[in-house]
């Protein structure tokens, strides 16, 4: 149902089914489509309350119909992720669309979220289906294994999946080597077995100034 048309446009072919997408991301469609704004990230009243409390905001719409709908957002690069009953952790600002059957929610992430100024929570996507995530520039998918843990700059982090543990590391960040950091620098450390998606451009964070 999901396919890329170029690297910055997502095409979704529908035959009466639905997709959830970032509000305002539809750029074109053919056939017959109906659009509905969803509250609480599409998770109902409970989701709306949870997201308001946690500060993990996400405004989505449901698109249902017959035909093809195209989505894009600020010329961001789009990456397709297939879920087979597992869970994807992704920054809400990097989530473009999901199969309507996938469940979204929020998850506690500890100090990484706090250090970014995004609260202590991140968005989760789980179930069977496809999700489209965005990155500023082509995303790189890095494998983490028990023998090879991974450290990531918080501004470059997009998403991760698999059996991974996150921890907060203070001390040296990548910016420190360039003389651009200030204050208490930090990294995100991933251990276990899974995949981490990183972007080649840093979003605005308070990294280095905690």
Short mmCIF file of C-alpha atoms in Angstrom, two decimals:
data_model
loop_
_atom_site.label_atom_id
_atom_site.label_comp_id
_atom_site.label_asym_id
_atom_site.label_seq_id
_atom_site.Cartn_x
_atom_site.Cartn_y
_atom_site.Cartn_z
CA UNK A 1 0.00 0.00 0.00
CA UNK A 2 2.91 2.36 0.73
CA UNK A 3 5.45 3.21 -1.98
CA UNK A 4 7.93 6.00 -2.54
CA UNK A 5 7.66 8.26 -5.56
CA UNK A 6 11.12 9.72 -5.55
CA UNK A 7 12.67 10.08 -2.11
CA UNK A 8 10.46 12.88 -0.79
CA UNK A 9 6.92 11.84 -1.72
CA UNK A 10 4.92 8.96 -0.27
CA UNK A 11 2.24 7.39 -2.49
CA UNK A 12 -0.47 5.35 -0.77
CA UNK A 13 -2.77 3.19 -2.90
CA UNK A 14 -6.14 2.61 -1.21
CA UNK A 15 -9.08 0.39 -2.03
CA UNK A 16 -11.56 1.55 0.58
CA UNK A 17 -9.12 1.28 3.46
CA UNK A 18 -7.54 4.09 5.48
CA UNK A 19 -4.22 5.60 6.43
CA UNK A 20 -3.23 7.96 9.23
CA UNK A 21 -0.94 10.82 8.22
CA UNK A 22 0.50 14.02 9.62
CA UNK A 23 -2.12 16.74 9.42
CA UNK A 24 -1.68 18.89 6.30
CA UNK A 25 0.79 16.54 4.60
CA UNK A 26 -1.48 15.56 1.68
CA UNK A 27 -0.16 17.12 -1.54
CA UNK A 28 -2.39 15.42 -4.15
CA UNK A 29 -4.88 12.58 -4.66
CA UNK A 30 -6.92 10.92 -7.35
CA UNK A 31 -10.14 8.96 -7.00
CA UNK A 32 -12.53 9.50 -4.09
CA UNK A 33 -11.03 10.43 -0.71
CA UNK A 34 -12.45 11.51 2.62
CA UNK A 35 -10.33 13.38 5.18
CA UNK A 36 -10.94 13.53 8.93
CA UNK A 37 -8.84 15.23 11.60
CA UNK A 38 -8.12 12.95 14.57
CA UNK A 39 -7.64 14.11 18.14
CA UNK A 40 -4.90 12.96 20.49
CA UNK A 41 -2.64 11.63 17.74
CA UNK A 42 -5.47 9.41 16.57
CA UNK A 43 -5.59 7.68 19.95
CA UNK A 44 -8.89 9.13 21.15
CA UNK A 45 -9.58 11.04 24.36
CA UNK A 46 -7.11 9.01 26.42
CA UNK A 47 -4.38 9.67 23.87
CA UNK A 48 -5.21 13.36 23.80
CA UNK A 49 -4.89 13.60 27.59
CA UNK A 50 -1.69 11.53 27.65
CA UNK A 51 -0.03 13.60 24.95
CA UNK A 52 -1.05 16.84 26.62
CA UNK A 53 0.48 15.66 29.89
CA UNK A 54 3.67 14.32 28.34
CA UNK A 55 4.18 17.15 25.86
CA UNK A 56 4.59 14.69 22.98
CA UNK A 57 2.34 16.45 20.48
CA UNK A 58 1.14 14.90 17.23
CA UNK A 59 -1.70 16.10 15.01
CA UNK A 60 -2.88 13.52 12.49
CA UNK A 61 -5.66 13.00 9.99
CA UNK A 62 -7.35 9.89 8.65
CA UNK A 63 -7.58 9.51 4.88
CA UNK A 64 -10.00 6.89 3.55
CA UNK A 65 -11.11 6.11 0.03
CA UNK A 66 -10.48 4.63 -3.38
CA UNK A 67 -7.47 5.77 -5.36
CA UNK A 68 -4.00 7.09 -4.65
CA UNK A 69 -3.03 9.79 -2.18
CA UNK A 70 0.38 11.48 -2.10
CA UNK A 71 1.99 12.85 1.07
CA UNK A 72 5.05 15.02 1.71
CA UNK A 73 6.28 17.44 4.36
CA UNK A 74 8.80 20.26 3.85
CA UNK A 75 10.71 18.24 1.21
CA UNK A 76 11.89 15.83 3.92
CA UNK A 77 13.38 12.51 2.90
CA UNK A 78 10.98 9.61 3.53
CA UNK A 79 11.88 6.14 4.77
CA UNK A 80 9.53 3.14 4.86
CA UNK A 81 9.56 0.85 7.89
CA UNK A 82 7.81 -2.53 7.90
CA UNK A 83 6.57 -3.75 11.27
CA UNK A 84 5.85 -7.41 11.94
CA UNK A 85 4.30 -7.15 15.38
CA UNK A 86 7.26 -5.21 16.77
CA UNK A 87 7.46 -1.64 18.03
CA UNK A 88 9.00 1.46 16.47
CA UNK A 89 10.08 4.39 18.62
CA UNK A 90 10.08 7.66 16.67
CA UNK A 91 10.10 11.38 17.38
CA UNK A 92 6.56 12.61 16.67
CA UNK A 93 7.87 15.34 14.36
CA UNK A 94 9.51 12.63 12.21
CA UNK A 95 6.40 10.47 11.73
CA UNK A 96 4.64 11.08 8.40
CA UNK A 97 2.11 8.24 8.01
CA UNK A 98 1.07 4.80 9.26
CA UNK A 99 -1.28 2.05 8.20
CA UNK A 100 -4.59 2.66 9.95
CA UNK A 101 -4.22 -0.73 11.64
CA UNK A 102 -1.00 0.22 13.41
CA UNK A 103 -1.35 1.46 16.99
CA UNK A 104 0.38 4.64 18.11
CA UNK A 105 1.08 5.71 21.66
CA UNK A 106 3.66 7.31 23.92
CA UNK A 107 6.54 5.74 25.80
CA UNK A 108 8.82 6.96 28.58
CA UNK A 109 12.36 7.52 27.29
CA UNK A 110 14.04 9.08 30.29
CA UNK A 111 16.80 11.60 30.06
CA UNK A 112 17.11 11.61 26.28
CA UNK A 113 13.71 13.21 25.92
CA UNK A 114 14.33 15.66 28.72
CA UNK A 115 17.69 16.71 27.39
CA UNK A 116 16.16 17.46 23.99
CA UNK A 117 13.51 19.63 25.54
CA UNK A 118 10.84 17.30 24.12
CA UNK A 119 9.62 16.00 27.46
CA UNK A 120 10.28 12.52 28.82
CA UNK A 121 8.29 10.66 26.18
CA UNK A 122 8.45 9.67 22.53
CA UNK A 123 5.88 8.27 20.08
CA UNK A 124 5.54 4.52 19.56
CA UNK A 125 4.12 2.67 16.57
CA UNK A 126 3.36 -1.05 16.84
CA UNK A 127 1.52 -3.87 15.10
CA UNK A 128 1.63 -5.29 11.58
CA UNK A 129 1.96 -2.88 8.67
CA UNK A 130 4.00 -0.02 7.30
CA UNK A 131 5.05 3.35 8.67
CA UNK A 132 6.69 6.26 6.86
CA UNK A 133 9.22 8.28 8.82
CA UNK A 134 10.93 11.50 7.74
CA UNK A 135 14.48 12.73 8.04
CA UNK A 136 16.35 15.91 7.22
CA UNK A 137 18.48 14.44 4.45
CA UNK A 138 18.74 10.72 3.59
CA UNK A 139 18.50 8.64 6.76
CA UNK A 140 21.16 6.11 7.65
CA UNK A 141 20.05 2.86 9.26
CA UNK A 142 22.64 1.59 11.74
CA UNK A 143 22.68 -1.91 13.21
CA UNK A 144 23.27 -2.33 16.94
CA UNK A 145 24.44 -5.72 18.22
CA UNK A 146 25.46 -6.92 21.71
CA UNK A 147 29.10 -6.69 20.61
CA UNK A 148 28.73 -3.24 19.05
CA UNK A 149 26.75 -0.66 21.04
CA UNK A 150 26.06 2.67 19.36
CA UNK A 151 26.32 6.28 20.53
CA UNK A 152 24.21 8.90 18.72
CA UNK A 153 24.05 12.68 18.83
CA UNK A 154 20.53 13.58 20.09
CA UNK A 155 20.00 16.07 17.27
CA UNK A 156 20.62 13.38 14.65
CA UNK A 157 18.36 10.72 16.22
CA UNK A 158 15.16 9.90 14.30
CA UNK A 159 13.87 6.49 15.42
CA UNK A 160 14.81 3.00 16.58
CA UNK A 161 13.35 -0.50 16.70
CA UNK A 162 14.29 -3.87 18.12
CA UNK A 163 15.43 -5.02 21.54
CA UNK A 164 17.42 -1.94 22.47
CA UNK A 165 18.18 -0.22 25.75
CA UNK A 166 18.75 3.53 25.84
CA UNK A 167 20.97 5.35 28.26
CA UNK A 168 22.15 8.91 28.72
CA UNK A 169 25.88 9.58 28.49
CA UNK A 170 27.31 12.87 29.66
CA UNK A 171 30.81 13.99 28.89
CA UNK A 172 31.80 14.19 25.23
CA UNK A 173 29.48 14.90 22.33
CA UNK A 174 30.39 15.11 18.65
CA UNK A 175 30.14 18.90 18.75
CA UNK A 176 32.80 19.06 21.45
CA UNK A 177 35.42 17.96 18.95
CA UNK A 178 34.46 20.88 16.71
CA UNK A 179 34.54 23.36 19.56
CA UNK A 180 30.81 24.11 19.18
CA UNK A 181 29.53 22.61 22.41
CA UNK A 182 29.07 24.39 25.67
CA UNK A 183 28.03 23.34 29.14
CA UNK A 184 27.29 19.67 29.86
CA UNK A 185 27.52 17.62 26.63
CA UNK A 186 25.79 14.27 26.12
CA UNK A 187 25.04 11.39 23.78
CA UNK A 188 22.39 8.67 23.52
CA UNK A 189 23.84 5.17 23.90
CA UNK A 190 22.01 2.16 22.47
CA UNK A 191 22.79 -1.39 23.59
CA UNK A 192 21.21 -4.68 22.57
CA UNK A 193 20.02 -5.86 19.16
CA UNK A 194 18.15 -3.59 16.75
CA UNK A 195 18.22 -0.71 14.29
CA UNK A 196 18.70 3.02 14.81
CA UNK A 197 17.72 5.63 12.21
CA UNK A 198 19.82 8.78 12.15
CA UNK A 199 19.70 11.85 9.92
CA UNK A 200 22.69 13.74 8.48
CA UNK A 201 21.45 17.03 9.90
CA UNK A 202 20.87 18.04 13.51
CA UNK A 203 17.53 19.42 14.65
CA UNK A 204 17.60 22.28 17.11
CA UNK A 205 18.17 20.90 20.59
CA UNK A 206 19.77 22.09 23.77
CA UNK A 207 22.55 19.52 23.31
CA UNK A 208 25.67 20.69 25.00
CA UNK A 209 23.83 23.24 27.11
CA UNK A 210 22.15 21.05 29.72
#
